[in-house]
Short mmCIF file of C-alpha atoms and ligand atoms in Angstrom, two decimals:
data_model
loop_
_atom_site.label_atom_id
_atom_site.label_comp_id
_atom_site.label_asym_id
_atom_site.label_seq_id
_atom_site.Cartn_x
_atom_site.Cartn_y
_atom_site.Cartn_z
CA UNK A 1013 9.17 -30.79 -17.41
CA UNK A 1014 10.38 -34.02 -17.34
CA UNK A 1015 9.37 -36.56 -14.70
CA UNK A 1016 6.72 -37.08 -12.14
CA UNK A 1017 4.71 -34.02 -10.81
CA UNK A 1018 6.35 -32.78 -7.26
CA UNK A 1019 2.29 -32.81 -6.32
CA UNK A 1020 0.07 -35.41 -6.77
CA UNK A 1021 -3.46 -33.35 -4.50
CA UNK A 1022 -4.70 -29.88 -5.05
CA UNK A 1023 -3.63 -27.65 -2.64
CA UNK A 1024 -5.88 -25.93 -0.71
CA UNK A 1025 -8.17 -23.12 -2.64
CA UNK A 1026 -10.70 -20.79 -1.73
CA UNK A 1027 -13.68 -22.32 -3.55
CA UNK A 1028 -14.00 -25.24 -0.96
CA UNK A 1029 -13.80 -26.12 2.72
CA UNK A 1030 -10.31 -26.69 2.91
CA UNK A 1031 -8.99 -23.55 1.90
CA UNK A 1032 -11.67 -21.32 3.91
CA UNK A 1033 -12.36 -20.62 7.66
CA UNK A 1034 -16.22 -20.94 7.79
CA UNK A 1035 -17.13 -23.41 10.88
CA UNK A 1036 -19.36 -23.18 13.44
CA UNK A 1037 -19.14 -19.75 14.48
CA UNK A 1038 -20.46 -19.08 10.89
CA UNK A 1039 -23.08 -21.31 10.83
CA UNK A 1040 -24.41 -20.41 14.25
CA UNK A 1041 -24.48 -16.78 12.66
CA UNK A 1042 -26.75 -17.39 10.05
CA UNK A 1043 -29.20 -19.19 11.73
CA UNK A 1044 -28.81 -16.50 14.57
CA UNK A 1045 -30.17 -14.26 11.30
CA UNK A 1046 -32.60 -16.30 9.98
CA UNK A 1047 -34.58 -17.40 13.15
CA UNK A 1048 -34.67 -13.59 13.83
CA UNK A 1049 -36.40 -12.84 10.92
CA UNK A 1050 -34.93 -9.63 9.92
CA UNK A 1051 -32.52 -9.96 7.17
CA UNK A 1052 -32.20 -6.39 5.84
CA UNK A 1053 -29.61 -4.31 8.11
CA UNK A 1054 -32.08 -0.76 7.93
CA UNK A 1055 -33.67 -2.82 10.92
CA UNK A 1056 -31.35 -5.68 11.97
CA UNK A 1057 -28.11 -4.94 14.34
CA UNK A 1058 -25.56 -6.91 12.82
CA UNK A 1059 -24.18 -5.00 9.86
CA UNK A 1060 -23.87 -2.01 12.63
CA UNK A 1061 -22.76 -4.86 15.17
CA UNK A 1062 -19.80 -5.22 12.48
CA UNK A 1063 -19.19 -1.61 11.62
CA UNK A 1064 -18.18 -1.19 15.65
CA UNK A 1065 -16.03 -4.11 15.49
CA UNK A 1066 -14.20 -2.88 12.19
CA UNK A 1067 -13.79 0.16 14.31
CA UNK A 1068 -12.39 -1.58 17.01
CA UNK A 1069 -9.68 -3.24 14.91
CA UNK A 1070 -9.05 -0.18 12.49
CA UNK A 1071 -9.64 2.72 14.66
CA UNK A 1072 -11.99 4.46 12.34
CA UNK A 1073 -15.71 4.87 11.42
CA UNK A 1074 -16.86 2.03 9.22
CA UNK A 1075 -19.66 1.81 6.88
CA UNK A 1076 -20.34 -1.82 5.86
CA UNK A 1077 -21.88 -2.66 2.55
CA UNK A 1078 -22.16 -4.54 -0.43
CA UNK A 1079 -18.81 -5.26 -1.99
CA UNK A 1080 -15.56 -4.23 -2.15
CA UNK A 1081 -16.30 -2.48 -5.52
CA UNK A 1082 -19.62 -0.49 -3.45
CA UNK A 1083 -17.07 0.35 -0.70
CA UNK A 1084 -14.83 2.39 -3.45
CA UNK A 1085 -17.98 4.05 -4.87
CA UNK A 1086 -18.69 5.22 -1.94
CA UNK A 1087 -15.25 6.73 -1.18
CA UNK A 1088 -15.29 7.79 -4.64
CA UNK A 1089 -18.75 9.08 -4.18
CA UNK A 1090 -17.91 10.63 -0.80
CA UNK A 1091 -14.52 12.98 -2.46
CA UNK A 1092 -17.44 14.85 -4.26
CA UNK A 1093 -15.58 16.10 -7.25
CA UNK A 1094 -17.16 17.58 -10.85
CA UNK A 1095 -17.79 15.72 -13.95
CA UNK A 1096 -14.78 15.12 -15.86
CA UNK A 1097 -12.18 15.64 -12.70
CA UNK A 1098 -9.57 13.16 -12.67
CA UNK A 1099 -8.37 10.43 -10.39
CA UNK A 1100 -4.72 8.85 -10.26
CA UNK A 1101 -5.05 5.31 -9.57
CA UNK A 1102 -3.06 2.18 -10.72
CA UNK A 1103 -3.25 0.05 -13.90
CA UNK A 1104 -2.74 -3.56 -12.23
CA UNK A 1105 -5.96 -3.64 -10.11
CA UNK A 1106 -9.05 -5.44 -9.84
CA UNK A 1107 -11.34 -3.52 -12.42
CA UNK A 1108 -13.72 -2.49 -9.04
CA UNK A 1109 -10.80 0.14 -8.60
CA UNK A 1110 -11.74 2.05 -11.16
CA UNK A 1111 -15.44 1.46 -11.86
CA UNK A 1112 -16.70 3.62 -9.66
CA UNK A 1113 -14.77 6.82 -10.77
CA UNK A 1114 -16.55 6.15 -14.20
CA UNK A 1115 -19.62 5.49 -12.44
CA UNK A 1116 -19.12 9.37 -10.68
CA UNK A 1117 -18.09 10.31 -14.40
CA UNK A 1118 -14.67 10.86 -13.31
CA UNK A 1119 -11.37 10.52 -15.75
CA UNK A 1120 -9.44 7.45 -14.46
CA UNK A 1121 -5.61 8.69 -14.68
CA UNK A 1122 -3.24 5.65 -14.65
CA UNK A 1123 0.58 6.18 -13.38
CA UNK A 1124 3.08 3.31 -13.47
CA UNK A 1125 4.13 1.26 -11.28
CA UNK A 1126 7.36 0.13 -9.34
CA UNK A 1127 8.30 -2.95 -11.54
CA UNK A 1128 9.51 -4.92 -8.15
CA UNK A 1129 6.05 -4.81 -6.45
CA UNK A 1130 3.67 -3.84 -9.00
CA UNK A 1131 2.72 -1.04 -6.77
CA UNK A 1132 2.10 2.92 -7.53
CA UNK A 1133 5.56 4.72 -8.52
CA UNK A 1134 4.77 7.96 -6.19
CA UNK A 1135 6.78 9.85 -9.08
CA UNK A 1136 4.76 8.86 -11.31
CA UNK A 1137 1.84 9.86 -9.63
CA UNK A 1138 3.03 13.19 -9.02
CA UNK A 1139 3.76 13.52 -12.27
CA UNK A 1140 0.27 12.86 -13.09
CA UNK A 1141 -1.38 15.60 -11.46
CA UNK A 1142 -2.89 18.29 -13.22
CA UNK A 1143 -5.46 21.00 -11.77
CA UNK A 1144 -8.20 19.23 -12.51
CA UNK A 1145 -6.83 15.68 -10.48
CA UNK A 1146 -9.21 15.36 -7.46
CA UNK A 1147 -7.93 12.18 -5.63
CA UNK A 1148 -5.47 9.23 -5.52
CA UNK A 1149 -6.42 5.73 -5.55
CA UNK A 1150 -3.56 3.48 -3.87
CA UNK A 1151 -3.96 -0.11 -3.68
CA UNK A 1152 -1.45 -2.50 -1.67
CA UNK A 1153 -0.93 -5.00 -4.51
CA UNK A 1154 -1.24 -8.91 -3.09
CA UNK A 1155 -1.26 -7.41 -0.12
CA UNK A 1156 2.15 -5.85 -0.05
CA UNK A 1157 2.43 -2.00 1.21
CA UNK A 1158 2.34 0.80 -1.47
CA UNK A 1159 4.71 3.13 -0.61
CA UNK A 1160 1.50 5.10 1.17
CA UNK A 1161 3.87 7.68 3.27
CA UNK A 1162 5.26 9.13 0.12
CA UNK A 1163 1.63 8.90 -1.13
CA UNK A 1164 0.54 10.60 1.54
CA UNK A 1165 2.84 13.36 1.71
CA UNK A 1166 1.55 14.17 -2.64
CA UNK A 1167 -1.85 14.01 -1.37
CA UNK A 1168 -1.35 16.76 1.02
CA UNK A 1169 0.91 18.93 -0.84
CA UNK A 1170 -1.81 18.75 -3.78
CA UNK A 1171 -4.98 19.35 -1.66
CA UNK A 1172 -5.96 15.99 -2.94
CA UNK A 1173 -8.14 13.24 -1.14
CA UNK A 1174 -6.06 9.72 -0.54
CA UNK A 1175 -8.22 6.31 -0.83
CA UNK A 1176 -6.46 3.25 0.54
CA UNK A 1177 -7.57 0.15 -1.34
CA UNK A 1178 -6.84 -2.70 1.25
CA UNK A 1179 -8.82 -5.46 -0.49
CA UNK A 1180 -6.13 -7.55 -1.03
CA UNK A 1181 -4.25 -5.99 2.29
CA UNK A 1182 -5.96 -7.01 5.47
CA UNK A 1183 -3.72 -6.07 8.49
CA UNK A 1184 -1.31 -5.81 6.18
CA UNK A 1185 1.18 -3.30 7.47
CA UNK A 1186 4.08 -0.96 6.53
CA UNK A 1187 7.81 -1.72 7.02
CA UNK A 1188 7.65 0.06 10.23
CA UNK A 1189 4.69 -2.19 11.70
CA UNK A 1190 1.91 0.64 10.87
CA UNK A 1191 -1.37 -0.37 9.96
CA UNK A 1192 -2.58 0.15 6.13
CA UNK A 1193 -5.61 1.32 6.10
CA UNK A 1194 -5.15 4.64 8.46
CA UNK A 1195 -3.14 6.05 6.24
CA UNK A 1196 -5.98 7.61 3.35
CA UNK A 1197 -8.50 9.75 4.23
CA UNK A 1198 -11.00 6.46 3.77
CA UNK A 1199 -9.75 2.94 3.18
CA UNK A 1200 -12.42 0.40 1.12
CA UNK A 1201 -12.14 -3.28 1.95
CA UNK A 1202 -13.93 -6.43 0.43
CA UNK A 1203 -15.02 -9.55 2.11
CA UNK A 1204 -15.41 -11.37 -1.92
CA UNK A 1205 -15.09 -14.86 -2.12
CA UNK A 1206 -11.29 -14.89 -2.86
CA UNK A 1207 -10.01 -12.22 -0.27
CA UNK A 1208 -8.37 -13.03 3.22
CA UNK A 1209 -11.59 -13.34 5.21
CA UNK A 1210 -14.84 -13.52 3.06
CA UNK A 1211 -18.91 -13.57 3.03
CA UNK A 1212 -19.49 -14.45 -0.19
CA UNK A 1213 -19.17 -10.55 -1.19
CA UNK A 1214 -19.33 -7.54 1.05
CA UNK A 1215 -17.36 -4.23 1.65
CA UNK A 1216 -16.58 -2.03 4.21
CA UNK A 1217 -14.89 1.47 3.92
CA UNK A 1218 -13.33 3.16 7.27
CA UNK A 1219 -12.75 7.03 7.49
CA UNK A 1220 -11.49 8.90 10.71
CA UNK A 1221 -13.60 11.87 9.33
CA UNK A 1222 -17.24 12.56 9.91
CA UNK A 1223 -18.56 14.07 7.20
CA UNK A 1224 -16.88 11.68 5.25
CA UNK A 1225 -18.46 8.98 7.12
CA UNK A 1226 -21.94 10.85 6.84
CA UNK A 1227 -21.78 11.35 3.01
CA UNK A 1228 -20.75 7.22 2.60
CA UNK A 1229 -23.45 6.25 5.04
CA UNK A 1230 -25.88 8.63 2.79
CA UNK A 1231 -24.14 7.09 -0.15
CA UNK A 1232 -24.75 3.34 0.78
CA UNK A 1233 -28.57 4.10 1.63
CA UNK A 1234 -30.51 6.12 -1.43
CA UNK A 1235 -29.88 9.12 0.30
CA UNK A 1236 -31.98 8.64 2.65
CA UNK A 1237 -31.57 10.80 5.95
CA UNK A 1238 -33.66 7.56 8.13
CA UNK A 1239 -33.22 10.47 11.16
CA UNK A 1240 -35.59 12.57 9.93
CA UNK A 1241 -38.80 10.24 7.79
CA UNK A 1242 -38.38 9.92 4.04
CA UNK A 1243 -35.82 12.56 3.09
CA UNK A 1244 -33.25 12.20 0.25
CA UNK A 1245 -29.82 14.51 0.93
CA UNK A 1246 -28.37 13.73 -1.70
CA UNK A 1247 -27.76 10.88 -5.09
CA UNK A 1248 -27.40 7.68 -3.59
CA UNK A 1249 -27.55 3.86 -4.19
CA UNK A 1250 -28.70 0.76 -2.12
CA UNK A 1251 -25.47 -0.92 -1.66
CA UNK A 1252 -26.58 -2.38 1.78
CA UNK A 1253 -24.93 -4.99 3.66
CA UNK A 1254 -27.39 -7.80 4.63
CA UNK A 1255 -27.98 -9.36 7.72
CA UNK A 1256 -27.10 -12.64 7.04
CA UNK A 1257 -23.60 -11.26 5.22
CA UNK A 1258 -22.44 -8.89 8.01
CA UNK A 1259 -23.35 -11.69 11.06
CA UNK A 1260 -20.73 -14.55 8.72
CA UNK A 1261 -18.51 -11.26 8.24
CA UNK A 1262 -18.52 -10.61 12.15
CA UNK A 1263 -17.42 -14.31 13.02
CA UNK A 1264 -14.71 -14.03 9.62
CA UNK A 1265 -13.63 -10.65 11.34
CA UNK A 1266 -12.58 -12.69 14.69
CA UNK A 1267 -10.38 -15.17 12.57
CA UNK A 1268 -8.54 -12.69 10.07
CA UNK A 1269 -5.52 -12.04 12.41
CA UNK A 1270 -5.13 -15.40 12.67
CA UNK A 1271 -5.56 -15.99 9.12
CA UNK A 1272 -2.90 -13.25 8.58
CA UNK A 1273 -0.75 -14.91 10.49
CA UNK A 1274 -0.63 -18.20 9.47
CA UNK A 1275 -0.41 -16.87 5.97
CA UNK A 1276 2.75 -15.08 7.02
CA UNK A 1277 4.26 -17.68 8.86
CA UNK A 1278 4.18 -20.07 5.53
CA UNK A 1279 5.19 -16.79 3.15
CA UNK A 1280 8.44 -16.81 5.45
CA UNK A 1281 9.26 -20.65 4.93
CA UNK A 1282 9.28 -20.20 1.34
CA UNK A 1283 11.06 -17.05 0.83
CA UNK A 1284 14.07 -18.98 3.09
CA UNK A 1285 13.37 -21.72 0.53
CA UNK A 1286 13.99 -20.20 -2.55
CA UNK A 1287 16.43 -16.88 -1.36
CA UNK A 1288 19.20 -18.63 -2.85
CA UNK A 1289 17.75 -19.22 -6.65
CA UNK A 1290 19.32 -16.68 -9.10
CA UNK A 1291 17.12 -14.31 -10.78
CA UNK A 1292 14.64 -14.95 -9.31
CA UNK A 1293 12.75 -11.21 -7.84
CA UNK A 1294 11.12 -12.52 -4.04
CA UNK A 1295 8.57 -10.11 -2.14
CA UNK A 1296 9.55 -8.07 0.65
CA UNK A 1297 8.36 -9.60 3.80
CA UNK A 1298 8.10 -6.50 6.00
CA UNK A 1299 4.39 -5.59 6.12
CA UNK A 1300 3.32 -8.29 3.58
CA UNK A 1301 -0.64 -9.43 4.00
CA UNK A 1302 -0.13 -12.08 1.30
CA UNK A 1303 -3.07 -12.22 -0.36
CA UNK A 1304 -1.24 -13.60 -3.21
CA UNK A 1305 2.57 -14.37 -3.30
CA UNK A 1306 3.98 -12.72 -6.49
CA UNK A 1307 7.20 -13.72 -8.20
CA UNK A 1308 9.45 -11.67 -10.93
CA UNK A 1309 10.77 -14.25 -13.44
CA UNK A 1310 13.57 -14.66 -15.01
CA UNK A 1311 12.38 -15.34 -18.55
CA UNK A 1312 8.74 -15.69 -19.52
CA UNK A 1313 6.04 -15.55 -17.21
CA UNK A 1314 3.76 -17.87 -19.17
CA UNK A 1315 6.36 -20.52 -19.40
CA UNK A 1316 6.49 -20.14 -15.87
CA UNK A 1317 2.92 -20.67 -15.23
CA UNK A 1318 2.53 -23.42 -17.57
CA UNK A 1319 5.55 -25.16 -16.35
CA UNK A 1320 4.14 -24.91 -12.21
CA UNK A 1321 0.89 -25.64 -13.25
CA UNK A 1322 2.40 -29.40 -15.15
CA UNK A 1323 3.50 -29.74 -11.90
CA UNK A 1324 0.54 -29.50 -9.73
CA UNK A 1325 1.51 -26.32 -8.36
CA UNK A 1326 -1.51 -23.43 -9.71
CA UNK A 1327 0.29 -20.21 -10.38
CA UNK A 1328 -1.46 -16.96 -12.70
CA UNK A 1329 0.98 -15.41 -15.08
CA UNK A 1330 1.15 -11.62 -14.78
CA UNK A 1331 -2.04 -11.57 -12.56
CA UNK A 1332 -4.51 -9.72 -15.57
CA UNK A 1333 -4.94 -10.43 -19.09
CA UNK A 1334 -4.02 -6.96 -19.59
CA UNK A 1335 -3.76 -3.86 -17.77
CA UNK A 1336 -7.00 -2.12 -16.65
CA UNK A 1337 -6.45 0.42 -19.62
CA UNK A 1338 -6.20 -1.95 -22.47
CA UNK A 1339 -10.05 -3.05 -21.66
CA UNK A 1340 -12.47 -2.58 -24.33
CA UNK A 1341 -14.49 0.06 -21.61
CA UNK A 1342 -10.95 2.61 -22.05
CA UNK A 1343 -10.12 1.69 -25.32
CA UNK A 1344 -13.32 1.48 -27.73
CA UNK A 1345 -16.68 0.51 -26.08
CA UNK A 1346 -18.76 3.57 -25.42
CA UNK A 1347 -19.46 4.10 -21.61
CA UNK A 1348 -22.88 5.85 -21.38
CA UNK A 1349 -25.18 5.82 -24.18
CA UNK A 1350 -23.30 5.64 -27.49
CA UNK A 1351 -20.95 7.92 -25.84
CA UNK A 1352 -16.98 7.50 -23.90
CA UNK A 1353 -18.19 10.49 -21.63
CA UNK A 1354 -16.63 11.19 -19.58
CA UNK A 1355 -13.46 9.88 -20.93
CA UNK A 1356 -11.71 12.55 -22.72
CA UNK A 1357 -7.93 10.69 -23.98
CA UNK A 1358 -7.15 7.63 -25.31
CA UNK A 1359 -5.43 5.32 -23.15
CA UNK A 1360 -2.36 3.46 -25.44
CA UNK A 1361 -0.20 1.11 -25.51
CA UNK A 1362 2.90 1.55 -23.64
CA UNK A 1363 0.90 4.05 -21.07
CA UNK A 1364 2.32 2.56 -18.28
CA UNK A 1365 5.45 0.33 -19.39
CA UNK A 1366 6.42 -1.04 -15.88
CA UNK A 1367 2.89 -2.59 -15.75
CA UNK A 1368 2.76 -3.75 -18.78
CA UNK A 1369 6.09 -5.71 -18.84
CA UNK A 1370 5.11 -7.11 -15.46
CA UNK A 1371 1.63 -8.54 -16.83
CA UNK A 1372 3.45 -9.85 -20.24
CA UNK A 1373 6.35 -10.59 -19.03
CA UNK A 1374 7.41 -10.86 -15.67
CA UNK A 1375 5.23 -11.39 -12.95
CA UNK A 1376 3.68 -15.06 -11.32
CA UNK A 1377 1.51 -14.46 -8.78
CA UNK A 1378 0.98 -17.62 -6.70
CA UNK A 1379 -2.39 -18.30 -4.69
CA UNK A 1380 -1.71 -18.55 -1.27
CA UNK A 1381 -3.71 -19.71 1.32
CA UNK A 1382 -3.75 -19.97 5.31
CA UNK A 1383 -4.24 -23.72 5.44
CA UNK A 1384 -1.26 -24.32 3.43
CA UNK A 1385 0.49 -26.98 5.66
CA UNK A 1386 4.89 -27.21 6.13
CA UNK A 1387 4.54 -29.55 3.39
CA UNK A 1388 2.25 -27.94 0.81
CA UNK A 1389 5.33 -25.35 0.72
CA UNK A 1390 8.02 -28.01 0.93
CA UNK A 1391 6.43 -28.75 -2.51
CA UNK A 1392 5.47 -25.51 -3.77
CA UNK A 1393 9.25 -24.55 -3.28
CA UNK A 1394 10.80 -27.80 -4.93
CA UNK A 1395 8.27 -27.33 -7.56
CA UNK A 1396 9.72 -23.46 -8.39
CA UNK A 1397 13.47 -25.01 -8.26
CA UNK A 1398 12.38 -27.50 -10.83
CA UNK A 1399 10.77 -24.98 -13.13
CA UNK A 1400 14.11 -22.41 -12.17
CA UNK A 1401 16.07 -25.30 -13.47
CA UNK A 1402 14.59 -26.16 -16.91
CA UNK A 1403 14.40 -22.23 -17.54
C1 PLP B 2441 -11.43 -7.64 -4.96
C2 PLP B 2441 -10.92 -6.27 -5.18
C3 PLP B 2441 -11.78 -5.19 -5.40
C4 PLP B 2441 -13.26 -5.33 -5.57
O1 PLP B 2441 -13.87 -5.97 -4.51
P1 PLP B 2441 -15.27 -6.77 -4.78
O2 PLP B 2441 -15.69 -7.14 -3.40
O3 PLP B 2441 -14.91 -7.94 -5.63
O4 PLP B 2441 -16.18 -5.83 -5.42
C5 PLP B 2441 -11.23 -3.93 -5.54
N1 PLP B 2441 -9.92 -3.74 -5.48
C6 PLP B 2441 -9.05 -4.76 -5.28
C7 PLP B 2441 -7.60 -4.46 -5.20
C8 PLP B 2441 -9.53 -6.06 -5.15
O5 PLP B 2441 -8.66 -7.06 -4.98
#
C-alpha cells in the first residue's frame, strides 16, 4: 500500500487493560476470595454463587468449571456413547471442539460448512450420519448463529444428542431474537482469555435436563458422589472451577450484556461503512455476538491480511492454519500409545471443500473488541476501502 498508515496506535486488544472489562468489581472479588481463605469451590460458594447466576441469565442448570475445552468434555462425557461412536462436528473450530470426543475415544465426523458464515451446512450433517453417529457438535462461528433450528430438527429425527458450542457466542441470538444456547440439549461456554467476558480460563456448560446435569457435575468432580462420603459413580476428572476464577467470572457475568452490546453497536457502524464495496461478503447482523468480525474476500485472503495489517489495522487470514482435520493428531500422529485408536478413516484433503477454501482462500476474520471507540472503526473501515482499492 502506498502512503501513510490510516492508524498510527494499536487498537484495543484483549491482552491489556484497554481492551478488557476487569475494574474494581474484579478486584474486590479476588480479595473477597483470598481474605476468605478458601480457594477450592468443593468448599467455597462462589463457583455455585455463579452456576445460579448463569442460570438466571440462560434458564438452565449450569455446571461451572475449568475451561471451555472441560465444559465440552463434560457434555461429551455426559452423551455417554461406546468406543468408536461417532460425532458430527465442524472443521473450522477451536481444536477444544473436538478434543474431548477423542478424549471419550469417540470418531470426530467433520461435515462442511456454509461458505458465507463458516458455519455447519445442516445437509451436510445429515448426510453424515450413520448408525453408529451419537451426537452433533454445533458451534456459532465468531459468534454468528448456526443454523441451530434445522440442527435441531436432525438431532431429533436421528435420536441424536445436540451440543451448542457458544464460546465464541455469548447472548448471541438467532434471527428471530432467541437465545443460543437453549437450543442443544447442553450448551459449553468458555470464559479464556480472548472470549467476550473472561477469567483467565474457565467453562461453564448449561443443560435443562437433570440427569444430564448430574452426570456433568459427576464428570467435573472425579466421580465423586460428595452426598454420600467417598463414593466414585462413575470415570471422572477434576476440572473444577476455583474460587478465585468463578468470583472474577461472577463480576465479568454482570458486564457481558453490556459488552455484547457495545460490540454490536460498533459491528453495525461498520457494516453501514463498507455495504457499498463490491465483492466484498459482510456478516449478517441479525443475532450476531461478534466475537470476531469475519470478512469473505474478493481475491486472496493473505493479501488481505498483510495489506490491513501494513496499515495498522490487525486482521487473521482464514482464522486457522488449517482445518481441524489436516492436524498432525487426524492425519499421522498416533493418539494413544503408538496407536490412532480410536480413529478408524483417514481424514483428506478436500474433506470438507467449503472450509477449506474459506481458511486458504477467503475468509479475514477481524478482532473486535467492545472498547473500540466511533473512531477506531472510522479507521478500521477506511483502512478495508484502501486495501478493497489496491486489490
Ligand atoms: C475458545 C473455544 C473453545 C475452547 O475453550 P477454552 O476455554 O479455550 O478451552 C472451544 N470452542 C470454541 C468455538 C472456542 O472458541
Amino acid at each position: 500500500m502506498s502512503g501513510s498508515p490510516v492508524r498510527r496506535t494499536p487498537l484495543p486488544g484483549v491482552l491489556e487493560p484497554a481492551g478488557r472489562t476487569f475494574g474494581e468489581e474484579e478486584r474486590e472479588a479476588v480479595l473477597r476470595v483470598l481474605d476468605s481463605a478458601v480457594l477450592c469451590s468443593t468448599f467455597g460458594g462462589e463457583a455455585r454463587a455463579l452456576e445460579a447466576e448463569m442460570e438466571d441469565l440462560y434458564g438452565r442448570t449450569a455446571v461451572a468449571c475449568s475451561s471451555g475445552t472441560a465444559a465440552l468434555h463434560l457434555a461429551v462425557a455426559a452423551v455417554r456413547f461406546e468406543p468408536g461412536d461417532e460425532v458430527i462436528t465442524t472443521p473450522i473450530s477451536d481444536f477444544g471442539t473436538v478434543a474431548p470426543i477423542l478424549a471419550q475415544n469417540g470418531v470426530p465426523v467433520f461435515a462442511d460448512v456454509d461458505p458465507a458464515t463458516g458455519n455447519l451446512d445442516p445437509a451436510a450433517v445429515e448426510a453424515a450420519i450413520t448408525p453408529r453417529t451419537k451426537a452433533i457438535i454445533a458451534v456459532h462461528l465468531f459468534g454468528a448463529p448456526a443454523d441451530i433450528v434445522a440442527l435441531r430438527a436432525i438431532a431429533d429425527r436421528h435420536g441424536l444428542l445436540l451440543i451448542e458450542d457458544c464460546a465464541q457466542a455469548w447472548l448471541g441470538t438467532t434471527a428471530d431474537g432467541e437465545l443460543l444456547g437453549r437450543f442443544g440439549d447442553i450448551s459449553c461456554f468458555s470464559l479464556q482469555q480472548y472470549k467476550h467476558i473472561s477469567a483467565g480460563d474457565g467453562g461453564l456448560a448449561v443443560t435443562a435436563d437433570p440427569e444430564l446435569a448430574a452426570r456433568m457435575r459427576l464428570f467435573m468432580d472425579k466421580g465423586w458422589d460428595r452426598a454420600n462420603g467417598r463414593v466414585h459413580l462413575m470415570l471422572g476428572l477434576n476440572y473444577r472451577m476455583t474460587e478465585l476464577v468463578a468470583a472474577v467470572a461472577r463480576a465479568q457475568l454482570g458486564k457481558v450484556a453490556g459488552v455484547v452490546e457495545r460490540r454490536r453497536e460498533r459491528a453495525a457502524q461498520l457494516l453501514a461503512a463498507l455495504e457499498d464495496l463490491p465483492g466484498l461478503g459482510l456478516p449478517e447482523a441479525a443475532g450476531h455476538a461478534w466475537w470476531l468480525f469475519p470478512l469473505i474476500v474478493p481475491g486472496n485472503n493473505r493479501a488481505w491480511a498483510d495489506g490491513l495489517a501494513a496499515e495498522g489495522v490487525p486482521a487473521a487470514a482464514g482464522y486457522l492454519d488449517r482445518t481441524l482435520y489436516a492436524n498432525p493428531i487426524f492425519t499421522e500422529a498416533p493418539v494413544y500409545g503408538n496407536s490412532r485408536y480410536p480413529l478408524d478413516r483417514d481424514y483428506p484433503p478436500g474433506l470438507c471443500p467449503n472450509a477449506e477454501r474459506l481458511i486458504q482462500e477467503t475468509l479475514v476474520a477481524l478482532p473486535w473488541n467492545e472498547a473500540y471507540t466511533k473512531t477506531d472503526v472510522d479507521d478500521i473501515a477506511q483502512t478495508l476501502r484502501k486495501v478493497h482499492a489496491g486489490v
